[in-house]
Phi, psi and omega in degrees: 000318180297321179295322179296318178297319178299317180297318179295318179298320180298320180294318180293324176298318178301316182295321178295320178297317178296323179295322181294331180290332184247027185294334182269004185295325187271008174293149184291122183283153176285317179252125185235168176298322179297319179295325176295315180297317179296318182292325176298320178296321179294319181292330180279341181276103182246117180263156181267349177222142184286159175285172179295144182297141179257341183290148181296323181295322178287329181292336182274000179289157177287157180297328179294316180295319180295321180293320180295316180293320181296322179289330181280340182296334184298336191274355177267111185288346182258008174058053183247021187272350172227154178303319183294312183294326179293312180293324179295318180292323177299311180298322181297317179290318182292319178295330177279005180063023176262079186282340173297317176290320180298331179294340178296345184257010176254138174271103185260019177279146171055043178273155174299157184300320181294335178275327179297334181286350179265137182294144178302325180296319179292323176298318178297322179292316180295324179296318178299318180299315181296315180297319180297333184265341192240313188230156178254114181262111177267115184302326184294340181279350181274154185286144174259003180274142176301336181267355180075187178279151178246160176055051184249004181088005176232163179305155184300333182274005179236154174232137180274123178268312182192170174235134181252119176287130181230179180291341180253012181112172182292140176244129184274140170262113188241145166257144184228138179273118185236161179295142176281179180273142174055043175074012178287166182302161179293144185234166181253131175226163174292125191302145176295337175295325177283317182300323181293340180269354185300315179303319178294318181295320181289330177291325182275328187242012179288166179290160173283182187298317180294314179297320180296319181295315179296321180298322183278336190249344178262156179303144184272058177264155182228150171220117183057037178081355179259127183285159183303316183296329177290321175301315180295314184297310184286331174294316178297320178297317180296320178297326175297318177292326176298315179300317179296318180295325177298315179298314183296312183292326177295320178295316180298316180298320179295319180295315180297319180296325179287321180288326182231100185297330186269015177298128185288157183293329181291329176292315179296320177294327177296319179290316184285341182256270184302315181296323179298312180296317180298318178297318180298317180295315181294319177298317180296321181285334183272319190245012181292153182291124181273352186292335183249016181270129172253173180297328177295321177295320177299318180296317177298319180294323178294336174298332174054040184299307182293323179296319178295319177300317180297316180295320178299317178299318179299310184292320180295316177294325177296321177297318179297316179298316179298321179297316179295320180295316179294323178298315178298320181293318180295323178294320178295329179272010180058046175236064184294335181295325180294335180296323181293334179283339183294324183297306178296326179294318179295324177296322177297315179297320180295320178296318178298318179298316180296317180296315179298319180296318180296317180295317178298319180298316179296320177298316180294329178285347178106000178275151183276105181291334179298316177297320179297318179296320178298318177296318178294328179295319179293313177295324180294327178297316178296318179295320181297320178295319180289331184258025182300315180296322179297317179296319178299318180293322178295316177297321176298320178297316179298320178298317179297322180289322185282307182284332174053054173294330174223161180231170174298126181094354180285140172268122186221161176245128180215142182051238178250022185239154170232131182194177181255132179289121179258327181202138171248097182272183179285337181253316186216161175256131181261128185232131176264116184280172178294336176278005178071011172275167182245130178244130175253124180239128178302136184301320181298327178278320184295322184290339179268356180284160170278110185256130174250108183274097183292329182292343181277358178297135174272344175201166186243132184287149175234106185226075179295141181269094184262113176241104183272155182299145180291346179276358182296135180283155183298313183295322179294319180296316182294320180294320179297315182297319181294317180292321180294318179297320178295323178299315181291320183293323184275348181285131186288340181265358180259131180292146181290324181227134347281149178208107183218149173224113186227148171280106191276319183173193185245153165233166181301342186231001185203165172254125187265125176252119182268127180237129175225115177205168183226135174274127188279069178197157171247000178276113186293327178294318177295321178301317180297322178296319182293311183289333174296317178298317180294318180297320176296321178295323179297319178300317178299318180294321178299315180294321184294324186254024174055039177249145176222154181285146181287150178241115183298339183289348178271013182256132175287159174306333179284347180102357180271152177287147177286000000 
């Protein structure tokens, strides 16, 4: 027993240690799957005319100037007349892998010689890679005014998109207002100061050799901002950690089994299953290669989908193990009725675990779980009203299990029925009657009935209804009562106390003999054998002492004997 306890404690300590390693997983992420989906929708939404300017400087322009600028905006086919529309159009082209078009949004004037040797399309592609790996550009934060934002810490002809921390200090991603072609209005492009830094940025934030090879050779498909090659790469990496976790947990299980011979199979399965998956997820999140991680991958990782699945599996299996342990303990304590209550209680805990996991998952994805809970609360109120009877029956089932007026297998009398309890379910109790039919009674109604638990008898009463003829003589009656009392007293299956045979009284047609005795058994078949023997003996005594049973048909309507 001590070895078994040691083995169980060791397993729980391992689980607590693993939990401490991932304690920060459920913190609210800055970049979420929802934000990626929303930003993708913004990047795909391309308008042909800009919204009204929001900047104060643009708001102070005269209506004539605004009308002239608004009419001139129509002529730029690449939507580069505001910082927001330019950046939005760049992302739309780059996400579509149309880097020739994306290059239209780069200012390639006056670049250093080493940068001029790189094609604009490749620069546009490298810039997208750097942005995907380093900063989160929210389109809504960019200006919709043709003049851009003012008082931003950069020259008036530039707009700050983001800052990338690097080994040599922060590098700004800037949009710059440059002259259009052929006298067209001034347009916004990614500044040549930023473009000139792209080779350095790609050297610092580019993929490693494996990632670069996969990026070049696998189809350029995306799901939730994560490219196909990244799904393949990180899935393969995770499977490697799974293989490693399988080896580790198998070794741990073997050591525990060797140290504690009596370790139960469910504990070993718990280590080899849920703990194995949880270990693999934590190892993957802790030691995974960061060289090929983009912000979209970080957002997917912050969702912690597999980690939540692993934790749910751990907790559900822990509930099962606890249920089995409590069941064994209740059986040892001769409380079998409590075992039946463990199943619905464990199901309730499992449902709570699942609901909490789903809410945490939605929070990690960026959705507001509070709003979801509020919606569920309104719907839950309607469901609660509709399920009022069901809830009453569940409470009735719990009451039956806890107070235990009857148990599974009990013979009981209720209402006008007598039967054996076969099942106490969450909704109804199933009872097998003496006629072998089945009666289902709702728990809420059954628990309020007057229940007579016949199985709880420690002995069974024997009370024959003896009505002797009114013509019976006094001496014969007295001799019969004395002989009958002696019969009961000397019988080994009849309890000594109480045991009485008395001449109780008269009726218009009979003499009433009151008998009170108990057969010392709870076995109904044995009881029938005993009373059969006694009944035959009573017949002999009646014949011996000239006594006969009264017959009601010999009574006149007036109550006199014929």
